Structure formats: C-alpha cells, structure tokens
C-alpha cells in the first residue's frame, strides 16, 4: 500500500484502514486447524514412545517443549471464532480446536477465551487487564515476571484470571479451572508413584513452564511493552524480533490483531504491511517489517 496518509482526515484514515481489514477478514485459517491437531497428537505420541523406551527421555523433553510453545495459538484463533462463529456450520470444529489445544496446558479453553476477551477489552490497564502481570521494563524482567506469575497462589477472587472471570459473571469457570488443575496434578503424582517421575516432569511439567514463559514473553510482553498506554492505537505495537516472525510466534504484527481480532494469524503480516502508513499517521509504534 503506497499511500501518503500524513494529511488524511480521521474519516479518510478510517475508510483506508477498514478497506485493508476487509481484504483479510473472513478467511478460513487452514494452517492453525492442522497445527492444532498435529501438535497435540505429536505430544500425546511422546508418552508411549518414551515410557516404552523407544525414544530417549531427553529427546522427548525437547519435542514436548516445542509442543508447549505451539499449543496456545490455535486455541487463540478459536477464542476469536475465526474458524467459525456461533451458529455457523463449522462451529463444532472451532470449539474442538480450542479444547484440543488448551487441555495440555492444564487450563480450560473457556477460561482462556473469557479472560482473553477481558485482555482485549482492557489491554494494558493495570487493574482490569488479566495479563498485566507480565508487564516489565526489560526482557529479563519480563521472564522473571512470568516465572513469578506462576508461583503457587489461590485461583479465586485474588487471582487476575479469577477476577476477570468474576467480572464477566463466569463463576462456573472457576470450578472448571480447579478441576483441570486437580486432574493435572493427579496425573503427575500417579506417574511419579508408578516410577515415572522423571518422564512426567520432562514431558509435561517442565515443558509447560518453559512454554508458558516463552508465550508470556512473545504473546504478552513483546507486543505490549514497554512504555505503551491504554487505548486502541496505544496499547499494542509492531516490533522487530531478532529471531524472526516464526520464532516470535507471529507477534511482530500483533497490533493488527488487536485492531481486528478476527483476521487470521497467518494474514496479519500482509495486513500489517498494507496498514503501516495508516498506523504511522495515527502515531502508532511501528517498525519496518
């Protein structure tokens, strides 16, 4: 898009921005759907392979860590009903992708969805954004904030996710979240009791923590920090990652997602490049990507 937007009026910017968004909306996210089931199947397959001694546990650990880095994003597409909206024919697939990508993370898909909607509604708000705990001044501080956020604490009225659920009137999901955690820890304890403590730790517990830190860094900290404020064009930025777009989970273009959440992840780079002059005219923090 080669347009000089510097002297455009607000109405003209709105029209240009909407025209770009319309070109990228309502596209079926084929890759995330395949990704969801393939990634979950690969992780499940590690268990019999490692427990039977077919695969060394160190290799299982490396693959499981990669799996956990990849679990969330297909669920994220489903959270925004990008696969299918309520009432549409493929709604069942949308929900199946969400659940299949979420259960290994020991957090219910519906909890992810409800709290993520609060994040979009209140992005960067210190009181109402449930992801605000990942805020930090430096990358190392962001990693430490992620680790701190997962220290034992009650999942209830004092937990940021719990507060978000209560604010949305979804007290029922607090019980669902507790059931998921109870099952997760029961499985870990049972495996340890049967003599598979190392396997349980290296195929689930540690990959989950490493993957969550990685996701917190790239999905939450990098696009929303530092020095960003509250507001539609102020709470998210475009940034350049030294590891490229794939290893940064596509988050270099996350500003597009916050502006138009139903644009599929795989189309945000193209939408960003087209929308960049408009975002610059609005004073957004953008980079040449």
PDB file of C-alpha atoms in Angstrom:
ATOM      1  CA  UNK A   1       0.000   0.000   0.000  1.00  0.00           C
ATOM      2  CA  UNK A   2       1.760   3.143  -1.223  1.00  0.00           C
ATOM      3  CA  UNK A   3      -0.399   5.956   0.118  1.00  0.00           C
ATOM      4  CA  UNK A   4       0.643   9.181   1.816  1.00  0.00           C
ATOM      5  CA  UNK A   5      -1.591   9.239   4.882  1.00  0.00           C
ATOM      6  CA  UNK A   6       0.104  12.116   6.651  1.00  0.00           C
ATOM      7  CA  UNK A   7      -2.538  14.637   5.580  1.00  0.00           C
ATOM      8  CA  UNK A   8      -5.559  12.322   5.647  1.00  0.00           C
ATOM      9  CA  UNK A   9      -8.549  13.234   7.768  1.00  0.00           C
ATOM     10  CA  UNK A  10      -9.820  10.917  10.504  1.00  0.00           C
ATOM     11  CA  UNK A  11     -12.664   9.730   8.260  1.00  0.00           C
ATOM     12  CA  UNK A  12     -10.245   9.007   5.420  1.00  0.00           C
ATOM     13  CA  UNK A  13      -7.966   7.031   7.750  1.00  0.00           C
ATOM     14  CA  UNK A  14     -10.941   5.015   8.988  1.00  0.00           C
ATOM     15  CA  UNK A  15     -12.014   4.195   5.435  1.00  0.00           C
ATOM     16  CA  UNK A  16      -8.493   3.198   4.370  1.00  0.00           C
ATOM     17  CA  UNK A  17      -7.996   1.079   7.476  1.00  0.00           C
ATOM     18  CA  UNK A  18     -11.340  -0.678   7.060  1.00  0.00           C
ATOM     19  CA  UNK A  19     -10.591  -1.397   3.393  1.00  0.00           C
ATOM     20  CA  UNK A  20      -7.352  -3.161   4.370  1.00  0.00           C
ATOM     21  CA  UNK A  21      -9.031  -5.115   7.155  1.00  0.00           C
ATOM     22  CA  UNK A  22     -11.884  -6.223   4.895  1.00  0.00           C
ATOM     23  CA  UNK A  23      -9.417  -7.815   2.480  1.00  0.00           C
ATOM     24  CA  UNK A  24      -8.067 -10.070   5.251  1.00  0.00           C
ATOM     25  CA  UNK A  25     -11.192 -10.907   7.238  1.00  0.00           C
ATOM     26  CA  UNK A  26     -13.359 -14.000   6.733  1.00  0.00           C
ATOM     27  CA  UNK A  27     -10.588 -16.294   5.529  1.00  0.00           C
ATOM     28  CA  UNK A  28     -10.564 -19.858   6.852  1.00  0.00           C
ATOM     29  CA  UNK A  29      -7.415 -20.449   8.975  1.00  0.00           C
ATOM     30  CA  UNK A  30      -6.355 -23.759   7.432  1.00  0.00           C
ATOM     31  CA  UNK A  31      -2.846 -23.842   8.916  1.00  0.00           C
ATOM     32  CA  UNK A  32      -3.904 -23.253  12.561  1.00  0.00           C
ATOM     33  CA  UNK A  33      -6.534 -26.017  12.293  1.00  0.00           C
ATOM     34  CA  UNK A  34      -3.973 -28.534  11.001  1.00  0.00           C
ATOM     35  CA  UNK A  35      -1.438 -27.215  13.514  1.00  0.00           C
ATOM     36  CA  UNK A  36      -3.835 -27.750  16.438  1.00  0.00           C
ATOM     37  CA  UNK A  37      -4.440 -31.446  15.877  1.00  0.00           C
ATOM     38  CA  UNK A  38      -0.941 -32.281  14.639  1.00  0.00           C
ATOM     39  CA  UNK A  39       0.778 -30.629  17.587  1.00  0.00           C
ATOM     40  CA  UNK A  40      -1.489 -32.249  20.179  1.00  0.00           C
ATOM     41  CA  UNK A  41      -1.159 -35.665  18.510  1.00  0.00           C
ATOM     42  CA  UNK A  42       2.638 -35.346  18.485  1.00  0.00           C
ATOM     43  CA  UNK A  43       2.710 -34.548  22.215  1.00  0.00           C
ATOM     44  CA  UNK A  44       0.395 -37.438  23.084  1.00  0.00           C
ATOM     45  CA  UNK A  45       2.534 -39.790  20.994  1.00  0.00           C
ATOM     46  CA  UNK A  46       5.605 -38.907  23.062  1.00  0.00           C
ATOM     47  CA  UNK A  47       4.189 -40.659  26.126  1.00  0.00           C
ATOM     48  CA  UNK A  48       4.070 -44.258  24.839  1.00  0.00           C
ATOM     49  CA  UNK A  49       7.310 -43.752  22.917  1.00  0.00           C
ATOM     50  CA  UNK A  50       9.228 -42.503  25.969  1.00  0.00           C
ATOM     51  CA  UNK A  51       7.590 -44.764  28.565  1.00  0.00           C
ATOM     52  CA  UNK A  52       8.255 -47.806  26.382  1.00  0.00           C
ATOM     53  CA  UNK A  53      11.893 -46.828  25.939  1.00  0.00           C
ATOM     54  CA  UNK A  54      11.589 -46.341  22.182  1.00  0.00           C
ATOM     55  CA  UNK A  55      12.528 -42.667  22.435  1.00  0.00           C
ATOM     56  CA  UNK A  56      15.116 -41.287  24.898  1.00  0.00           C
ATOM     57  CA  UNK A  57      13.621 -39.037  27.522  1.00  0.00           C
ATOM     58  CA  UNK A  58      15.910 -36.132  26.605  1.00  0.00           C
ATOM     59  CA  UNK A  59      14.559 -36.125  23.048  1.00  0.00           C
ATOM     60  CA  UNK A  60      11.013 -36.381  24.354  1.00  0.00           C
ATOM     61  CA  UNK A  61      11.700 -33.367  26.565  1.00  0.00           C
ATOM     62  CA  UNK A  62      12.938 -31.253  23.633  1.00  0.00           C
ATOM     63  CA  UNK A  63       9.957 -32.187  21.473  1.00  0.00           C
ATOM     64  CA  UNK A  64       7.487 -31.645  24.322  1.00  0.00           C
ATOM     65  CA  UNK A  65       8.947 -28.194  24.961  1.00  0.00           C
ATOM     66  CA  UNK A  66       8.405 -27.311  21.302  1.00  0.00           C
ATOM     67  CA  UNK A  67       4.853 -28.660  21.567  1.00  0.00           C
ATOM     68  CA  UNK A  68       4.091 -26.399  24.517  1.00  0.00           C
ATOM     69  CA  UNK A  69       5.457 -23.358  22.734  1.00  0.00           C
ATOM     70  CA  UNK A  70       2.989 -24.135  19.930  1.00  0.00           C
ATOM     71  CA  UNK A  71      -0.150 -25.128  21.850  1.00  0.00           C
ATOM     72  CA  UNK A  72      -1.713 -21.740  22.535  1.00  0.00           C
ATOM     73  CA  UNK A  73      -2.031 -20.036  19.155  1.00  0.00           C
ATOM     74  CA  UNK A  74      -4.560 -22.432  17.538  1.00  0.00           C
ATOM     75  CA  UNK A  75      -6.664 -22.060  20.674  1.00  0.00           C
ATOM     76  CA  UNK A  76      -6.309 -18.296  20.286  1.00  0.00           C
ATOM     77  CA  UNK A  77      -7.771 -18.489  16.768  1.00  0.00           C
ATOM     78  CA  UNK A  78     -10.709 -20.448  18.183  1.00  0.00           C
ATOM     79  CA  UNK A  79     -11.175 -17.990  21.052  1.00  0.00           C
ATOM     80  CA  UNK A  80     -11.900 -15.310  18.471  1.00  0.00           C
ATOM     81  CA  UNK A  81     -14.212 -17.621  16.484  1.00  0.00           C
ATOM     82  CA  UNK A  82     -12.029 -17.207  13.403  1.00  0.00           C
ATOM     83  CA  UNK A  83     -12.742 -20.799  12.303  1.00  0.00           C
ATOM     84  CA  UNK A  84     -16.498 -20.410  12.727  1.00  0.00           C
ATOM     85  CA  UNK A  85     -18.821 -18.112  14.663  1.00  0.00           C
ATOM     86  CA  UNK A  86     -21.668 -19.338  16.902  1.00  0.00           C
ATOM     87  CA  UNK A  87     -24.434 -20.780  14.764  1.00  0.00           C
ATOM     88  CA  UNK A  88     -22.237 -21.496  11.749  1.00  0.00           C
ATOM     89  CA  UNK A  89     -21.861 -24.996  10.334  1.00  0.00           C
ATOM     90  CA  UNK A  90     -18.239 -25.483  11.420  1.00  0.00           C
ATOM     91  CA  UNK A  91     -18.716 -24.131  14.944  1.00  0.00           C
ATOM     92  CA  UNK A  92     -18.007 -27.633  16.296  1.00  0.00           C
ATOM     93  CA  UNK A  93     -14.578 -27.528  14.642  1.00  0.00           C
ATOM     94  CA  UNK A  94     -13.851 -24.104  16.128  1.00  0.00           C
ATOM     95  CA  UNK A  95     -14.580 -25.414  19.613  1.00  0.00           C
ATOM     96  CA  UNK A  96     -12.735 -28.697  19.069  1.00  0.00           C
ATOM     97  CA  UNK A  97      -9.599 -26.813  18.014  1.00  0.00           C
ATOM     98  CA  UNK A  98      -9.886 -24.673  21.130  1.00  0.00           C
ATOM     99  CA  UNK A  99     -10.220 -27.605  23.507  1.00  0.00           C
ATOM    100  CA  UNK A 100      -7.595 -29.784  21.764  1.00  0.00           C
ATOM    101  CA  UNK A 101      -5.003 -27.006  22.007  1.00  0.00           C
ATOM    102  CA  UNK A 102      -5.796 -25.992  25.585  1.00  0.00           C
ATOM    103  CA  UNK A 103      -6.101 -29.138  27.713  1.00  0.00           C
ATOM    104  CA  UNK A 104      -2.343 -29.950  27.735  1.00  0.00           C
ATOM    105  CA  UNK A 105      -1.773 -26.507  29.265  1.00  0.00           C
ATOM    106  CA  UNK A 106      -3.996 -27.522  32.207  1.00  0.00           C
ATOM    107  CA  UNK A 107      -6.243 -24.508  31.674  1.00  0.00           C
ATOM    108  CA  UNK A 108      -9.746 -24.875  30.189  1.00  0.00           C
ATOM    109  CA  UNK A 109     -10.321 -23.425  26.728  1.00  0.00           C
ATOM    110  CA  UNK A 110     -13.332 -21.485  28.017  1.00  0.00           C
ATOM    111  CA  UNK A 111     -11.186 -19.881  30.734  1.00  0.00           C
ATOM    112  CA  UNK A 112      -8.660 -18.846  28.105  1.00  0.00           C
ATOM    113  CA  UNK A 113     -11.450 -17.380  25.976  1.00  0.00           C
ATOM    114  CA  UNK A 114     -13.214 -15.428  28.696  1.00  0.00           C
ATOM    115  CA  UNK A 115     -10.048 -13.967  30.206  1.00  0.00           C
ATOM    116  CA  UNK A 116      -8.611 -13.175  26.769  1.00  0.00           C
ATOM    117  CA  UNK A 117     -11.720 -11.162  25.944  1.00  0.00           C
ATOM    118  CA  UNK A 118     -11.037  -9.133  29.085  1.00  0.00           C
ATOM    119  CA  UNK A 119      -7.464  -8.600  27.907  1.00  0.00           C
ATOM    120  CA  UNK A 120      -8.736  -7.191  24.610  1.00  0.00           C
ATOM    121  CA  UNK A 121     -11.292  -5.022  26.358  1.00  0.00           C
ATOM    122  CA  UNK A 122      -8.796  -3.624  28.887  1.00  0.00           C
ATOM    123  CA  UNK A 123      -5.375  -4.111  27.261  1.00  0.00           C
ATOM    124  CA  UNK A 124      -2.584  -2.566  29.359  1.00  0.00           C
ATOM    125  CA  UNK A 125      -4.963  -1.429  32.098  1.00  0.00           C
ATOM    126  CA  UNK A 126      -3.152  -2.111  35.408  1.00  0.00           C
ATOM    127  CA  UNK A 127      -6.345  -3.129  37.202  1.00  0.00           C
ATOM    128  CA  UNK A 128      -8.558  -4.774  34.572  1.00  0.00           C
ATOM    129  CA  UNK A 129      -6.147  -6.464  32.133  1.00  0.00           C
ATOM    130  CA  UNK A 130      -5.657 -10.035  33.460  1.00  0.00           C
ATOM    131  CA  UNK A 131      -2.346 -10.216  31.568  1.00  0.00           C
ATOM    132  CA  UNK A 132      -0.952  -7.063  33.156  1.00  0.00           C
ATOM    133  CA  UNK A 133       1.249  -9.129  35.456  1.00  0.00           C
ATOM    134  CA  UNK A 134       3.602  -9.793  32.543  1.00  0.00           C
ATOM    135  CA  UNK A 135       4.488  -6.104  32.268  1.00  0.00           C
ATOM    136  CA  UNK A 136       8.146  -5.293  32.871  1.00  0.00           C
ATOM    137  CA  UNK A 137      10.753  -2.752  31.833  1.00  0.00           C
ATOM    138  CA  UNK A 138      13.276  -5.152  30.263  1.00  0.00           C
ATOM    139  CA  UNK A 139      13.220  -8.575  28.564  1.00  0.00           C
ATOM    140  CA  UNK A 140      14.928 -10.259  31.524  1.00  0.00           C
ATOM    141  CA  UNK A 141      12.473  -8.651  33.901  1.00  0.00           C
ATOM    142  CA  UNK A 142       9.657  -9.964  31.684  1.00  0.00           C
ATOM    143  CA  UNK A 143      10.970 -13.523  32.017  1.00  0.00           C
ATOM    144  CA  UNK A 144      11.163 -13.119  35.785  1.00  0.00           C
ATOM    145  CA  UNK A 145       7.640 -11.657  35.903  1.00  0.00           C
ATOM    146  CA  UNK A 146       6.362 -14.706  34.020  1.00  0.00           C
ATOM    147  CA  UNK A 147       8.022 -17.064  36.488  1.00  0.00           C
ATOM    148  CA  UNK A 148       6.666 -15.110  39.442  1.00  0.00           C
ATOM    149  CA  UNK A 149       3.149 -15.146  37.992  1.00  0.00           C
ATOM    150  CA  UNK A 150       3.111 -18.952  38.214  1.00  0.00           C
ATOM    151  CA  UNK A 151       4.128 -19.247  41.837  1.00  0.00           C
ATOM    152  CA  UNK A 152       1.505 -21.034  43.961  1.00  0.00           C
ATOM    153  CA  UNK A 153      -1.473 -18.839  44.713  1.00  0.00           C
ATOM    154  CA  UNK A 154      -5.185 -19.489  45.113  1.00  0.00           C
ATOM    155  CA  UNK A 155      -7.154 -19.433  41.852  1.00  0.00           C
ATOM    156  CA  UNK A 156     -10.062 -17.331  43.037  1.00  0.00           C
ATOM    157  CA  UNK A 157     -11.017 -13.769  43.795  1.00  0.00           C
ATOM    158  CA  UNK A 158      -7.395 -12.637  44.218  1.00  0.00           C
ATOM    159  CA  UNK A 159      -6.054 -14.291  41.055  1.00  0.00           C
ATOM    160  CA  UNK A 160      -6.098 -11.993  37.966  1.00  0.00           C
ATOM    161  CA  UNK A 161      -7.794 -14.678  35.849  1.00  0.00           C
ATOM    162  CA  UNK A 162     -10.243 -15.364  38.659  1.00  0.00           C
ATOM    163  CA  UNK A 163     -11.052 -11.669  38.992  1.00  0.00           C
ATOM    164  CA  UNK A 164     -11.615 -11.448  35.226  1.00  0.00           C
ATOM    165  CA  UNK A 165     -13.974 -14.425  35.288  1.00  0.00           C
ATOM    166  CA  UNK A 166     -15.960 -12.972  38.180  1.00  0.00           C
ATOM    167  CA  UNK A 167     -16.187  -9.638  36.368  1.00  0.00           C
ATOM    168  CA  UNK A 168     -17.660 -11.463  33.369  1.00  0.00           C
ATOM    169  CA  UNK A 169     -20.107 -13.392  35.544  1.00  0.00           C
ATOM    170  CA  UNK A 170     -18.449 -16.761  34.884  1.00  0.00           C
ATOM    171  CA  UNK A 171     -18.038 -18.121  38.389  1.00  0.00           C
ATOM    172  CA  UNK A 172     -18.733 -21.581  36.946  1.00  0.00           C
ATOM    173  CA  UNK A 173     -15.419 -21.498  35.115  1.00  0.00           C
ATOM    174  CA  UNK A 174     -13.524 -21.127  38.394  1.00  0.00           C
ATOM    175  CA  UNK A 175     -14.715 -24.650  39.273  1.00  0.00           C
ATOM    176  CA  UNK A 176     -13.788 -25.926  35.820  1.00  0.00           C
ATOM    177  CA  UNK A 177     -10.297 -24.439  36.164  1.00  0.00           C
ATOM    178  CA  UNK A 178      -9.833 -26.089  39.550  1.00  0.00           C
ATOM    179  CA  UNK A 179     -10.910 -29.466  38.111  1.00  0.00           C
ATOM    180  CA  UNK A 180      -8.359 -29.131  35.305  1.00  0.00           C
ATOM    181  CA  UNK A 181      -5.585 -28.358  37.787  1.00  0.00           C
ATOM    182  CA  UNK A 182      -6.643 -31.229  40.045  1.00  0.00           C
ATOM    183  CA  UNK A 183      -6.532 -33.679  37.132  1.00  0.00           C
ATOM    184  CA  UNK A 184      -3.158 -32.327  36.002  1.00  0.00           C
ATOM    185  CA  UNK A 185      -1.531 -32.765  39.405  1.00  0.00           C
ATOM    186  CA  UNK A 186      -3.234 -36.127  39.960  1.00  0.00           C
ATOM    187  CA  UNK A 187      -1.737 -37.442  36.712  1.00  0.00           C
ATOM    188  CA  UNK A 188       1.717 -36.160  37.652  1.00  0.00           C
ATOM    189  CA  UNK A 189       1.532 -37.729  41.123  1.00  0.00           C
ATOM    190  CA  UNK A 190       0.202 -41.014  39.720  1.00  0.00           C
ATOM    191  CA  UNK A 191       3.030 -41.203  37.184  1.00  0.00           C
ATOM    192  CA  UNK A 192       5.587 -40.471  39.896  1.00  0.00           C
ATOM    193  CA  UNK A 193       4.010 -43.171  42.104  1.00  0.00           C
ATOM    194  CA  UNK A 194       4.392 -45.677  39.254  1.00  0.00           C
ATOM    195  CA  UNK A 195       8.072 -44.833  38.866  1.00  0.00           C
ATOM    196  CA  UNK A 196       7.824 -42.318  36.020  1.00  0.00           C
ATOM    197  CA  UNK A 197       8.563 -39.102  37.906  1.00  0.00           C
ATOM    198  CA  UNK A 198      11.369 -38.018  35.542  1.00  0.00           C
ATOM    199  CA  UNK A 199       9.246 -38.740  32.475  1.00  0.00           C
ATOM    200  CA  UNK A 200       6.294 -36.821  33.915  1.00  0.00           C
ATOM    201  CA  UNK A 201       8.498 -33.849  34.757  1.00  0.00           C
ATOM    202  CA  UNK A 202      10.229 -33.764  31.371  1.00  0.00           C
ATOM    203  CA  UNK A 203       7.202 -34.465  29.177  1.00  0.00           C
ATOM    204  CA  UNK A 204       4.677 -32.219  30.918  1.00  0.00           C
ATOM    205  CA  UNK A 205       5.672 -30.212  33.989  1.00  0.00           C
ATOM    206  CA  UNK A 206       8.888 -28.562  32.794  1.00  0.00           C
ATOM    207  CA  UNK A 207       7.845 -28.109  29.110  1.00  0.00           C
ATOM    208  CA  UNK A 208       4.653 -26.458  30.327  1.00  0.00           C
ATOM    209  CA  UNK A 209       6.631 -23.930  32.367  1.00  0.00           C
ATOM    210  CA  UNK A 210       9.200 -23.259  29.655  1.00  0.00           C
ATOM    211  CA  UNK A 211       6.497 -22.951  27.003  1.00  0.00           C
ATOM    212  CA  UNK A 212       4.416 -20.630  29.183  1.00  0.00           C
ATOM    213  CA  UNK A 213       7.384 -18.332  29.792  1.00  0.00           C
ATOM    214  CA  UNK A 214       8.070 -18.241  26.060  1.00  0.00           C
ATOM    215  CA  UNK A 215       4.413 -17.452  25.330  1.00  0.00           C
ATOM    216  CA  UNK A 216       4.241 -14.779  28.018  1.00  0.00           C
ATOM    217  CA  UNK A 217       7.310 -13.133  26.527  1.00  0.00           C
ATOM    218  CA  UNK A 218       6.229 -13.081  22.899  1.00  0.00           C
ATOM    219  CA  UNK A 219       2.434 -13.024  23.110  1.00  0.00           C
ATOM    220  CA  UNK A 220       2.118 -10.629  26.016  1.00  0.00           C
ATOM    221  CA  UNK A 221       5.274  -8.708  26.882  1.00  0.00           C
ATOM    222  CA  UNK A 222       6.827  -8.002  23.469  1.00  0.00           C
ATOM    223  CA  UNK A 223       3.749  -6.501  21.755  1.00  0.00           C
ATOM    224  CA  UNK A 224       2.513  -4.574  24.814  1.00  0.00           C
ATOM    225  CA  UNK A 225       5.719  -3.284  26.449  1.00  0.00           C
ATOM    226  CA  UNK A 226       7.443  -1.133  27.402  1.00  0.00           C
ATOM    227  CA  UNK A 227       6.035   2.399  27.607  1.00  0.00           C
ATOM    228  CA  UNK A 228       2.705   1.582  25.958  1.00  0.00           C
ATOM    229  CA  UNK A 229      -0.507   3.094  27.267  1.00  0.00           C
ATOM    230  CA  UNK A 230      -4.234   2.314  27.225  1.00  0.00           C
ATOM    231  CA  UNK A 231      -6.140   2.965  24.008  1.00  0.00           C
ATOM    232  CA  UNK A 232      -6.959   1.394  20.651  1.00  0.00           C
ATOM    233  CA  UNK A 233      -3.831   2.705  18.907  1.00  0.00           C
ATOM    234  CA  UNK A 234      -1.620   2.922  22.002  1.00  0.00           C
ATOM    235  CA  UNK A 235      -1.777  -0.442  23.773  1.00  0.00           C
ATOM    236  CA  UNK A 236      -0.011  -2.599  21.149  1.00  0.00           C
ATOM    237  CA  UNK A 237       2.997  -2.122  18.898  1.00  0.00           C
ATOM    238  CA  UNK A 238       4.702  -3.579  15.881  1.00  0.00           C
ATOM    239  CA  UNK A 239       8.225  -4.731  16.702  1.00  0.00           C
ATOM    240  CA  UNK A 240      11.164  -6.467  15.066  1.00  0.00           C
ATOM    241  CA  UNK A 241      12.325  -9.703  16.663  1.00  0.00           C
ATOM    242  CA  UNK A 242      15.910 -10.843  16.183  1.00  0.00           C
ATOM    243  CA  UNK A 243      14.529 -14.385  15.899  1.00  0.00           C
ATOM    244  CA  UNK A 244      12.166 -13.556  13.045  1.00  0.00           C
ATOM    245  CA  UNK A 245       8.434 -13.842  12.662  1.00  0.00           C
ATOM    246  CA  UNK A 246       8.074 -17.621  13.026  1.00  0.00           C
ATOM    247  CA  UNK A 247      10.070 -17.954  16.251  1.00  0.00           C
ATOM    248  CA  UNK A 248       8.336 -14.896  17.681  1.00  0.00           C
ATOM    249  CA  UNK A 249       5.002 -16.659  17.006  1.00  0.00           C
ATOM    250  CA  UNK A 250       3.881 -14.016  14.506  1.00  0.00           C
ATOM    251  CA  UNK A 251       3.630 -11.421  17.261  1.00  0.00           C
ATOM    252  CA  UNK A 252       5.674  -8.786  15.415  1.00  0.00           C
ATOM    253  CA  UNK A 253       2.352  -7.860  13.791  1.00  0.00           C
ATOM    254  CA  UNK A 254       0.178  -8.224  16.894  1.00  0.00           C
ATOM    255  CA  UNK A 255      -1.036  -4.644  16.582  1.00  0.00           C
ATOM    256  CA  UNK A 256      -3.188  -5.803  13.659  1.00  0.00           C
ATOM    257  CA  UNK A 257      -4.752  -8.494  15.829  1.00  0.00           C
ATOM    258  CA  UNK A 258      -5.799  -6.009  18.497  1.00  0.00           C
ATOM    259  CA  UNK A 259      -7.316  -3.719  15.902  1.00  0.00           C
ATOM    260  CA  UNK A 260      -9.102  -6.548  14.046  1.00  0.00           C
ATOM    261  CA  UNK A 261      -9.122  -9.718  16.178  1.00  0.00           C
ATOM    262  CA  UNK A 262     -10.805 -11.892  13.539  1.00  0.00           C
ATOM    263  CA  UNK A 263      -8.034 -11.524  10.975  1.00  0.00           C
ATOM    264  CA  UNK A 264      -6.300 -14.944  10.965  1.00  0.00           C
ATOM    265  CA  UNK A 265      -2.778 -15.099  12.361  1.00  0.00           C
ATOM    266  CA  UNK A 266      -1.323 -16.138   9.002  1.00  0.00           C
ATOM    267  CA  UNK A 267      -2.701 -12.999   7.340  1.00  0.00           C
ATOM    268  CA  UNK A 268      -1.540 -10.431   9.897  1.00  0.00           C
ATOM    269  CA  UNK A 269       1.887  -9.827   8.242  1.00  0.00           C
ATOM    270  CA  UNK A 270       0.295  -8.848   4.925  1.00  0.00           C
ATOM    271  CA  UNK A 271      -2.371  -6.774   6.686  1.00  0.00           C
ATOM    272  CA  UNK A 272       0.320  -5.017   8.720  1.00  0.00           C
ATOM    273  CA  UNK A 273       2.364  -4.090   5.661  1.00  0.00           C
ATOM    274  CA  UNK A 274      -0.720  -2.665   3.946  1.00  0.00           C
ATOM    275  CA  UNK A 275      -1.884  -0.845   7.068  1.00  0.00           C
ATOM    276  CA  UNK A 276       1.524   0.503   8.121  1.00  0.00           C
ATOM    277  CA  UNK A 277       1.186   4.012   6.581  1.00  0.00           C
ATOM    278  CA  UNK A 278      -2.202   4.381   8.257  1.00  0.00           C
ATOM    279  CA  UNK A 279      -0.822   3.282  11.624  1.00  0.00           C
ATOM    280  CA  UNK A 280       2.112   5.679  11.274  1.00  0.00           C
ATOM    281  CA  UNK A 281      -0.317   8.518  10.585  1.00  0.00           C
ATOM    282  CA  UNK A 282      -2.147   7.598  13.773  1.00  0.00           C
ATOM    283  CA  UNK A 283       1.065   7.755  15.796  1.00  0.00           C
ATOM    284  CA  UNK A 284       1.324   4.031  16.466  1.00  0.00           C
ATOM    285  CA  UNK A 285       4.655   2.433  17.310  1.00  0.00           C
ATOM    286  CA  UNK A 286       5.531   0.548  14.127  1.00  0.00           C
ATOM    287  CA  UNK A 287       8.691  -0.788  12.524  1.00  0.00           C
ATOM    288  CA  UNK A 288       9.761  -1.688   9.010  1.00  0.00           C
ATOM    289  CA  UNK A 289       8.856  -5.381   8.868  1.00  0.00           C
TER     290      UNK A 289
END
